[in-house]
Amino acid sequence: KAGVTQTPRYLIKTRGQQVTLSCSPISGHRSVSWYQQTPGQGLQFLFEYFSETQRNKGNFPGRFSGRQFSNSRSEMNVSTLELGDSALYLCASSLGWANTEAFFGQGTRLTVV
Amino acid sequence: DAKTTQPPSMDCAEGRAANLPCNHSTISGNEYVYWYRQIHSQGPQYIIHGLKNNETNEMASLIITEDRKSSTLILPHATLRDTAVYYCIARRRSGGGADGLTFGKGTHLIIQP
């Protein structure tokens, strides 16, 4: 079956702009989590959505937001981009809420200039 | 999630077994041991998990000590494509911590030709 699909794969944005990233989970999976990965901080949890509701949230400012649709696809939005938001953004799909067995997409590489 | 400790790096010759250790001395009875790996610039990949019995799948074997305070991931015949950062996580199977998966720094396994 198809894996987790993230689009776009690469993105370059200017400081102050906003960006929307998309994630399509594995068919049948109802949970989508988002992570940010930078060389300095490693993999950090942003938030998790399950059944269209945000269930968990990491320690990120309100500029980072997300949503999940009825077909379990998810989007995450970052507003007022800063240089420090440059990172690999990863989406993970799971069957249920807060499952430890998760399947990750290839990520979206965001560069803010 | 229980704290895990892994060596920062390891080398292994191609074709040999790679044995990656993980210490999780504070693991609680309902926490499983999970292993993920991340090949450069890709999303993390789930490898295997176990509670107390040894486990094997097509990718690897997981050996958990009887007291569950440590475990070893075994890649039986390492190839160059196994070069990656390997993460050990000790966590409940579902409904775990509110902060997503905690990956730590992992072990950078380098397979030498």
Short mmCIF file of C-alpha atoms in Angstrom, two decimals:
data_model
loop_
_atom_site.label_atom_id
_atom_site.label_comp_id
_atom_site.label_asym_id
_atom_site.label_seq_id
_atom_site.Cartn_x
_atom_site.Cartn_y
_atom_site.Cartn_z
CA LYS A 1 0.00 0.00 0.00
CA ALA A 2 1.07 3.57 -0.55
CA GLY A 3 3.20 5.19 2.11
CA VAL A 4 3.01 8.63 3.66
CA THR A 5 3.13 11.38 1.05
CA GLN A 6 4.37 14.85 1.83
CA THR A 7 4.21 17.77 -0.57
CA PRO A 8 6.08 19.71 -1.62
CA ARG A 9 9.48 18.08 -1.12
CA TYR A 10 11.39 21.35 -1.24
CA LEU A 11 10.37 24.92 -0.62
CA ILE A 12 12.15 28.26 -0.47
CA LYS A 13 10.37 31.15 1.22
CA THR A 14 11.25 34.66 2.32
CA ARG A 15 11.19 35.89 5.91
CA GLY A 16 7.76 37.14 6.88
CA GLN A 17 5.91 34.94 4.42
CA GLN A 18 3.71 32.03 5.37
CA VAL A 19 3.82 28.44 4.17
CA THR A 20 1.48 25.46 4.06
CA LEU A 21 2.76 21.89 3.97
CA SER A 22 0.63 18.88 3.16
CA CYS A 23 0.65 15.28 4.36
CA SER A 24 -1.40 12.32 3.15
CA PRO A 25 -1.25 9.43 5.63
CA ILE A 26 -1.34 5.72 4.90
CA SER A 27 -4.85 4.62 3.97
CA GLY A 28 -6.77 3.69 7.11
CA HIS A 29 -4.50 5.62 9.46
CA ARG A 30 -6.32 8.23 11.46
CA SER A 31 -3.47 9.93 13.28
CA VAL A 32 -1.03 12.38 11.75
CA SER A 33 1.86 13.89 13.69
CA TRP A 34 4.26 16.59 12.60
CA TYR A 35 7.92 16.97 13.53
CA GLN A 36 10.60 19.56 12.86
CA GLN A 37 14.17 18.43 12.37
CA THR A 38 17.15 20.79 12.52
CA PRO A 39 20.85 19.99 12.94
CA GLY A 40 20.96 21.76 16.29
CA GLN A 41 17.74 20.54 17.92
CA GLY A 42 17.22 17.16 16.28
CA LEU A 43 13.70 15.82 15.83
CA GLN A 44 11.12 17.83 17.74
CA PHE A 45 7.42 17.10 18.03
CA LEU A 46 5.08 19.82 16.77
CA PHE A 47 1.58 18.39 17.13
CA GLU A 48 -0.64 15.39 16.54
CA TYR A 49 -4.06 15.24 14.96
CA PHE A 50 -6.51 12.41 15.37
CA SER A 51 -10.04 12.40 13.98
CA GLU A 52 -9.70 16.04 12.90
CA THR A 53 -8.81 17.19 16.43
CA GLN A 54 -5.45 18.31 17.75
CA ARG A 55 -4.67 15.87 20.56
CA ASN A 56 -1.12 16.76 21.55
CA LYS A 57 1.08 19.79 21.02
CA GLY A 58 4.78 20.35 21.38
CA ASN A 59 6.57 23.45 22.60
CA PHE A 60 6.36 25.65 19.52
CA PRO A 61 5.00 29.18 19.12
CA GLY A 62 1.51 29.86 17.85
CA ARG A 63 2.90 30.65 14.40
CA PHE A 64 2.89 26.91 13.87
CA SER A 65 -0.57 25.51 13.34
CA GLY A 66 -2.21 22.61 11.63
CA ARG A 67 -5.43 20.92 10.77
CA GLN A 68 -6.74 17.56 9.70
CA PHE A 69 -9.48 16.86 7.24
CA SER A 70 -12.17 14.19 7.31
CA ASN A 71 -10.10 11.97 5.00
CA SER A 72 -7.23 12.17 7.55
CA ARG A 73 -5.04 14.30 5.29
CA SER A 74 -3.31 17.01 7.25
CA GLU A 75 -1.79 20.38 6.61
CA MET A 76 0.56 22.42 8.72
CA ASN A 77 0.98 26.16 8.41
CA VAL A 78 3.79 28.40 9.53
CA SER A 79 3.09 32.12 9.49
CA THR A 80 5.52 35.02 9.63
CA LEU A 81 8.47 32.84 8.71
CA GLU A 82 11.79 33.33 10.45
CA LEU A 83 15.24 32.20 9.34
CA GLY A 84 15.23 29.70 12.21
CA ASP A 85 12.22 27.93 10.72
CA SER A 86 14.48 26.47 8.05
CA ALA A 87 14.26 22.76 8.67
CA LEU A 88 13.10 19.38 7.47
CA TYR A 89 9.41 19.00 8.35
CA LEU A 90 8.30 15.42 8.78
CA CYS A 91 4.85 13.94 8.94
CA ALA A 92 4.13 10.61 10.61
CA SER A 93 1.04 8.47 10.19
CA SER A 94 -0.34 5.99 12.75
CA LEU A 95 -3.41 3.85 13.10
CA GLY A 96 -4.48 5.37 16.38
CA TRP A 97 -3.84 8.22 18.75
CA ALA A 98 -0.34 8.47 20.22
CA ASN A 99 0.76 5.15 18.75
CA THR A 100 4.47 4.57 19.04
CA GLU A 101 4.57 2.63 15.77
CA ALA A 102 4.56 5.41 13.22
CA PHE A 103 5.36 5.67 9.55
CA PHE A 104 7.12 8.76 8.32
CA GLY A 105 7.05 10.56 5.03
CA GLN A 106 10.15 11.79 3.20
CA GLY A 107 9.68 15.25 4.58
CA THR A 108 9.50 18.77 3.22
CA ARG A 109 12.76 20.70 3.21
CA LEU A 110 11.91 24.35 3.97
CA THR A 111 14.51 27.03 3.47
CA VAL A 112 13.75 30.55 4.68
CA VAL A 113 15.90 33.30 3.17
CA ASP B 1 8.81 7.73 28.21
CA ALA B 2 11.78 6.08 29.84
CA LYS B 3 15.17 7.64 29.24
CA THR B 4 17.36 5.74 26.80
CA THR B 5 21.13 5.88 26.36
CA GLN B 6 22.93 4.89 23.18
CA PRO B 7 26.55 5.20 22.02
CA PRO B 8 26.90 8.18 19.67
CA SER B 9 28.57 6.20 16.89
CA MET B 10 29.63 2.73 15.81
CA ASP B 11 31.41 1.18 12.86
CA CYS B 12 30.72 -2.21 11.34
CA ALA B 13 32.22 -4.04 8.37
CA GLU B 14 29.92 -4.79 5.47
CA GLY B 15 28.55 -8.32 5.66
CA ARG B 16 29.08 -8.61 9.41
CA ALA B 17 26.41 -8.41 12.08
CA ALA B 18 25.85 -4.95 13.53
CA ASN B 19 24.90 -4.97 17.20
CA LEU B 20 23.51 -1.70 18.49
CA PRO B 21 23.04 -1.42 22.25
CA CYS B 22 20.50 0.65 24.15
CA ASN B 23 20.21 1.20 27.86
CA HIS B 24 16.75 1.87 29.34
CA SER B 25 17.24 1.09 33.02
CA THR B 26 14.15 3.03 34.15
CA ILE B 27 11.73 1.36 31.74
CA SER B 28 8.36 0.59 33.27
CA GLY B 29 6.36 -2.58 32.85
CA ASN B 30 4.03 -1.28 30.17
CA GLU B 31 6.71 0.39 28.05
CA TYR B 32 7.92 -1.26 24.89
CA VAL B 33 11.31 -0.90 23.26
CA TYR B 34 11.09 0.54 19.75
CA TRP B 35 13.80 1.02 17.18
CA TYR B 36 13.78 3.45 14.30
CA ARG B 37 16.48 4.47 11.88
CA GLN B 38 16.98 7.53 9.74
CA ILE B 39 19.00 7.41 6.58
CA HIS B 40 20.46 10.78 5.67
CA SER B 41 17.81 13.35 4.65
CA GLN B 42 14.97 10.82 4.76
CA GLY B 43 12.18 10.35 7.28
CA PRO B 44 12.71 7.93 10.18
CA GLN B 45 11.84 4.32 9.42
CA TYR B 46 10.26 1.99 11.95
CA ILE B 47 12.34 -1.18 12.38
CA ILE B 48 11.04 -3.34 15.20
CA HIS B 49 9.62 -3.29 18.71
CA GLY B 50 9.30 -5.64 21.67
CA LEU B 51 8.11 -5.86 25.25
CA LYS B 52 10.15 -8.62 26.87
CA ASN B 53 10.55 -11.44 24.39
CA ASN B 54 13.13 -11.39 21.66
CA GLU B 55 11.68 -10.36 18.32
CA THR B 56 12.75 -10.87 14.71
CA ASN B 57 11.46 -9.53 11.45
CA GLU B 58 12.80 -9.21 7.93
CA MET B 59 14.92 -6.23 8.86
CA ALA B 60 16.42 -7.03 12.23
CA SER B 61 16.34 -8.87 15.54
CA LEU B 62 15.72 -7.32 18.92
CA ILE B 63 17.20 -8.88 22.04
CA ILE B 64 15.85 -7.59 25.36
CA THR B 65 17.58 -8.57 28.59
CA GLU B 66 15.57 -10.47 31.16
CA ASP B 67 15.46 -7.47 33.52
CA ARG B 68 14.45 -5.28 30.54
CA LYS B 69 17.03 -2.66 31.43
CA SER B 70 18.83 -2.91 28.13
CA SER B 71 18.40 -4.21 24.62
CA THR B 72 20.37 -4.84 21.44
CA LEU B 73 19.28 -4.34 17.88
CA ILE B 74 20.97 -6.78 15.53
CA LEU B 75 21.30 -6.27 11.80
CA PRO B 76 22.49 -9.74 10.80
CA HIS B 77 24.33 -8.96 7.56
CA ALA B 78 24.95 -5.25 7.38
CA THR B 79 25.13 -3.56 3.99
CA LEU B 80 26.24 -0.07 3.02
CA ARG B 81 22.56 0.92 2.85
CA ASP B 82 22.28 0.28 6.58
CA THR B 83 24.43 3.34 7.29
CA ALA B 84 22.04 5.54 9.26
CA VAL B 85 21.25 7.00 12.67
CA TYR B 86 19.48 4.40 14.82
CA TYR B 87 17.11 5.51 17.57
CA CYS B 88 15.95 3.48 20.54
CA ILE B 89 12.70 4.59 22.22
CA ALA B 90 11.09 3.17 25.36
CA ARG B 91 7.43 4.09 25.42
CA ARG B 92 3.93 2.81 25.86
CA ARG B 93 2.48 1.27 22.74
CA SER B 94 -0.30 3.84 22.54
CA GLY B 95 -1.65 6.76 24.47
CA GLY B 96 1.91 7.52 25.50
CA GLY B 97 3.43 10.87 26.35
CA ALA B 98 1.78 14.03 25.22
CA ASP B 99 4.90 15.17 23.45
CA GLY B 100 5.14 12.71 20.59
CA LEU B 101 8.08 10.41 20.01
CA THR B 102 11.34 11.45 21.67
CA PHE B 103 14.19 10.44 19.40
CA GLY B 104 17.25 11.62 21.29
CA LYS B 105 20.58 11.65 19.46
CA GLY B 106 20.69 7.97 18.52
CA THR B 107 23.67 5.96 17.29
CA HIS B 108 25.27 6.83 13.99
CA LEU B 109 26.08 3.45 12.46
CA ILE B 110 28.63 3.54 9.67
CA ILE B 111 29.02 0.42 7.56
CA GLN B 112 32.52 0.17 6.17
CA PRO B 113 33.11 -1.51 2.78
#
